[in-house]
Protein backbone atom coordinates (compact mmCIF):
# COMPACT_ATOMS: atom_id res chain seq x y z
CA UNK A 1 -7.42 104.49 108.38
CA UNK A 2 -10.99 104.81 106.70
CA UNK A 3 -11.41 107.84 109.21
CA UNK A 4 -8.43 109.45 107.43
CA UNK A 5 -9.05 108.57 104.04
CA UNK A 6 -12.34 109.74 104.12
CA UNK A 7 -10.81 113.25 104.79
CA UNK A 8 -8.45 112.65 102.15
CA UNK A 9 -8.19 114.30 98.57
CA UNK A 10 -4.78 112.91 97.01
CA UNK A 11 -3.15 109.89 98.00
CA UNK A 12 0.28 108.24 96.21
CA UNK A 13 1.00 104.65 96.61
CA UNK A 14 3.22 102.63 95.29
CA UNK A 15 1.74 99.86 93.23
CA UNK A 16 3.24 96.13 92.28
CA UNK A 17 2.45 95.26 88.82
CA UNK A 18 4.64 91.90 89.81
CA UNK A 19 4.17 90.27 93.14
CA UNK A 20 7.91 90.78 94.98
CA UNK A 21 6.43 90.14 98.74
CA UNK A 22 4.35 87.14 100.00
CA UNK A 23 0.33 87.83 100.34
CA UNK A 24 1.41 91.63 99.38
CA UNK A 25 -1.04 93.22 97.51
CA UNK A 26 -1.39 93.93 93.72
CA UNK A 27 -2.57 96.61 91.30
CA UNK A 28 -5.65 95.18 91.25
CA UNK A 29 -6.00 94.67 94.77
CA UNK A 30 -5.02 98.75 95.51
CA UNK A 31 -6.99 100.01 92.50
CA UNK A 32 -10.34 98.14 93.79
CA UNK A 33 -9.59 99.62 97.28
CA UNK A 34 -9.15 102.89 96.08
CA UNK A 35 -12.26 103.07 93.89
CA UNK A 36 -14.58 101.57 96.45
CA UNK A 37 -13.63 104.56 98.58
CA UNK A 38 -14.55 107.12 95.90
CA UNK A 39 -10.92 107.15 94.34
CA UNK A 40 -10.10 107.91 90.69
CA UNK A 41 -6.53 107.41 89.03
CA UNK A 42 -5.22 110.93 88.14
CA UNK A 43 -2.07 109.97 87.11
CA UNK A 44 0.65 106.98 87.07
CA UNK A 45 4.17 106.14 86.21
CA UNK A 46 6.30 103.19 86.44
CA UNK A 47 8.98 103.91 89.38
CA UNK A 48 10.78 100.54 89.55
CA UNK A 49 12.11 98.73 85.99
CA UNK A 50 13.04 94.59 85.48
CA UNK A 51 16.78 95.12 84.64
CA UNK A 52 16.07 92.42 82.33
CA UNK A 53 14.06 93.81 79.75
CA UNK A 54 13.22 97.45 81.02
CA UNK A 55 9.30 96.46 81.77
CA UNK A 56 7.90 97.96 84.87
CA UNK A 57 7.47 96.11 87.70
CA UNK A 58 6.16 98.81 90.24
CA UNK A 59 4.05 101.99 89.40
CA UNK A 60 3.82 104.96 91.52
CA UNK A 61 0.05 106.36 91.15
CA UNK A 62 -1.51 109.02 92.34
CA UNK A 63 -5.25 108.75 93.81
CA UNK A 64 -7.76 111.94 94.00
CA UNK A 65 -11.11 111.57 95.72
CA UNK A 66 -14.04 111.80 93.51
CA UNK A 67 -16.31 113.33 96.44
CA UNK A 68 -17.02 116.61 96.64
């Protein structure tokens, strides 16, 4: 994958702001990968609500590649 990604300019992944699968990874986990591979946050919003209280629990977010 670090073939592709270096080829890449946009990437959207879906992001857990509240661990729902075993050893999955978090936000922080994602956003660290993404950055160390020249990755910048253009945009994000939450795609999956707690029917409990209407916080988000998962964000949708949208990579771009910071290299030229």
């Amino acid at each position: 994958a670090g073939a592709v990604l270096a080829q890449t300019r946009l990437v959207m992944l879906e992001a857990p702001l509240v661990a729902t699968y075993r050893d999955g990874a978090s936000f922080d986990d994602l956003y660290r990968f993404m950055t160390e591979r020249g990755f910048r946050v253009a945009d994000a919003h939450a795609s999956t609500l707690s029917p409990a209280d209407g916080s988000p629990l998962e964000l949708d977010v949208a990579f771009v590649s910071t290299r030229p």
